[in-house]
């Protein structure tokens, strides 16, 4: 059973210690860094991915005050928990949570290293489409919650 929960003082240490495989370290910031970053960005929220009552991953989402868009800023599953379906289950829950925020965002955006083909395929499986944009050296993908029709 996968669930997402807020980061708290009770799950901080276990979450901060989670790491990806060594070959993935260039693809995502360390959790401790992301947790600190979220504490200084009042529109960013840290959440912990749980499986069987144990932290197995971390995510950070929120509104970018520069562009007013909602972003999945970080998303990771600990190396010993990868390949078990936890990431996909958690991503579906995060998508639903963001889609139903009071602000009713039209889309959720994310970015990843252009050579991270595993991430590209993973996010595409959940409806994220590459935009062709490159921001800070990363490829951008969007998941539209509603499509606006031009009249």
Coordinates of C-alpha atoms in Angstrom, one line a residue:
X1 CA 0.0 0.0 0.0
X2 CA 1.5 3.3 -1.2
X3 CA 0.6 6.6 0.4
X4 CA 1.9 10.1 0.4
X5 CA 2.3 12.1 3.6
X6 CA 3.6 15.5 4.6
X7 CA 7.2 15.7 5.7
X8 CA 7.3 16.0 9.5
X9 CA 9.9 16.0 12.3
X10 CA 9.0 12.3 12.7
X11 CA 9.8 11.2 9.2
X12 CA 12.5 13.8 8.3
X13 CA 15.6 11.7 9.2
X14 CA 14.6 8.6 7.3
X15 CA 13.5 10.6 4.3
X16 CA 16.7 12.7 4.2
X17 CA 18.8 9.5 4.2
X18 CA 17.0 8.0 1.1
X19 CA 19.3 7.9 -1.9
X20 CA 19.1 6.9 -5.5
X21 CA 21.6 4.6 -7.2
X22 CA 25.1 6.1 -7.8
X23 CA 24.5 6.3 -11.6
X24 CA 21.3 8.4 -10.9
X25 CA 22.9 11.0 -8.6
X26 CA 23.3 13.5 -11.5
X27 CA 19.6 13.3 -12.2
X28 CA 18.1 14.5 -8.9
X29 CA 19.1 16.6 -5.9
X30 CA 19.8 15.0 -2.6
X31 CA 16.7 14.9 -0.4
X32 CA 18.3 16.9 2.4
X33 CA 19.0 19.7 -0.1
X34 CA 15.4 19.6 -1.4
X35 CA 14.0 19.7 2.1
X36 CA 16.0 22.7 2.9
X37 CA 15.0 24.4 -0.4
X38 CA 11.3 23.7 0.3
X39 CA 11.7 25.3 3.7
X40 CA 12.7 28.6 2.1
X41 CA 10.1 28.6 -0.7
X42 CA 6.7 29.1 0.9
X43 CA 4.8 27.8 -2.2
X44 CA 6.8 24.5 -2.2
X45 CA 5.6 21.4 -0.3
X46 CA 7.7 18.4 0.8
X47 CA 5.9 15.0 0.8
X48 CA 7.1 11.6 1.7
X49 CA 6.2 8.5 -0.3
X50 CA 5.4 5.6 2.0
X51 CA 5.0 1.9 1.4
X52 CA 4.1 -0.5 4.1
X53 CA 4.4 2.3 6.7
X54 CA 8.0 3.0 5.7
X55 CA 9.4 6.1 3.8
X56 CA 10.5 4.9 0.4
X57 CA 10.7 8.2 -1.6
X58 CA 10.4 11.9 -1.6
X59 CA 8.7 14.5 -3.7
X60 CA 8.4 18.3 -3.7
X61 CA 5.7 20.2 -5.6
X62 CA 4.4 23.7 -5.6
X63 CA 3.7 26.9 -7.5
X64 CA 6.7 28.6 -9.1
X65 CA 6.3 32.3 -8.2
X66 CA 8.2 33.3 -11.3
X67 CA 5.8 31.8 -13.8
X68 CA 2.7 31.0 -11.7
X69 CA 2.7 27.4 -12.8
X70 CA 2.5 24.3 -10.7
X71 CA 5.6 22.1 -10.8
X72 CA 6.7 18.7 -9.6
X73 CA 10.1 20.0 -8.5
X74 CA 11.5 16.8 -7.2
X75 CA 10.5 13.1 -7.4
X76 CA 12.6 10.2 -6.3
X77 CA 12.3 6.6 -5.0
X78 CA 15.1 5.2 -2.8
X79 CA 17.5 2.8 -4.6
X80 CA 16.4 -0.2 -2.5
X81 CA 12.7 0.5 -3.3
X82 CA 12.9 1.1 -7.0
X83 CA 11.2 -1.3 -9.4
X84 CA 8.4 -2.2 -7.1
X85 CA 5.7 0.1 -8.5
X86 CA 5.9 2.6 -5.6
X87 CA 6.9 5.5 -7.8
X88 CA 4.0 5.1 -10.2
X89 CA 1.4 4.7 -7.4
X90 CA 2.8 7.8 -5.7
X91 CA 2.9 9.8 -8.9
X92 CA -0.8 9.0 -9.6
X93 CA -1.6 10.3 -6.1
X94 CA 0.4 13.4 -6.5
X95 CA -1.2 14.2 -9.8
X96 CA -4.7 13.8 -8.3
X97 CA -3.7 16.0 -5.3
X98 CA -2.4 18.8 -7.5
X99 CA -5.3 18.5 -9.9
X100 CA -7.7 19.1 -7.0
X101 CA -5.9 22.0 -5.4
X102 CA -8.1 25.0 -4.7
X103 CA -6.1 27.0 -7.3
X104 CA -7.3 24.5 -10.0
X105 CA -4.1 24.5 -12.1
X106 CA -4.5 23.7 -15.8
X107 CA -1.4 21.6 -15.8
X108 CA 1.5 20.1 -13.8
X109 CA 4.9 20.7 -15.1
X110 CA 8.2 18.9 -14.5
X111 CA 11.7 18.7 -15.9
X112 CA 14.4 16.1 -16.1
X113 CA 17.9 15.7 -17.5
X114 CA 17.6 15.3 -21.3
X115 CA 19.7 12.1 -21.2
X116 CA 17.5 10.5 -18.5
X117 CA 15.5 8.3 -20.8
X118 CA 14.1 6.2 -18.0
X119 CA 12.5 9.3 -16.5
X120 CA 11.2 10.4 -19.9
X121 CA 9.5 7.0 -20.5
X122 CA 8.2 6.9 -16.9
X123 CA 6.6 10.3 -17.0
X124 CA 5.2 9.8 -20.5
X125 CA 3.4 6.6 -19.1
X126 CA 1.4 9.0 -16.8
X127 CA 0.5 11.5 -19.5
X128 CA 3.4 14.0 -19.4
X129 CA 4.2 15.3 -22.8
X130 CA 7.6 16.9 -23.7
X131 CA 7.1 20.6 -24.6
X132 CA 10.4 21.1 -26.5
X133 CA 11.4 23.6 -23.9
X134 CA 14.8 23.4 -22.1
X135 CA 15.0 25.2 -18.8
X136 CA 18.2 25.3 -16.9
X137 CA 19.5 22.5 -19.1
X138 CA 16.5 20.2 -18.4
X139 CA 13.8 19.0 -20.7
X140 CA 10.3 20.1 -19.7
X141 CA 7.1 18.0 -19.8
X142 CA 3.6 18.9 -19.0
X143 CA 0.5 17.0 -17.9
X144 CA -2.6 19.0 -18.9
X145 CA -5.6 18.6 -16.6
X146 CA -7.9 20.4 -19.0
X147 CA -7.4 21.5 -22.5
X148 CA -8.5 25.0 -23.4
X149 CA -10.5 25.2 -26.6
X150 CA -10.0 28.2 -28.8
X151 CA -13.1 29.8 -30.0

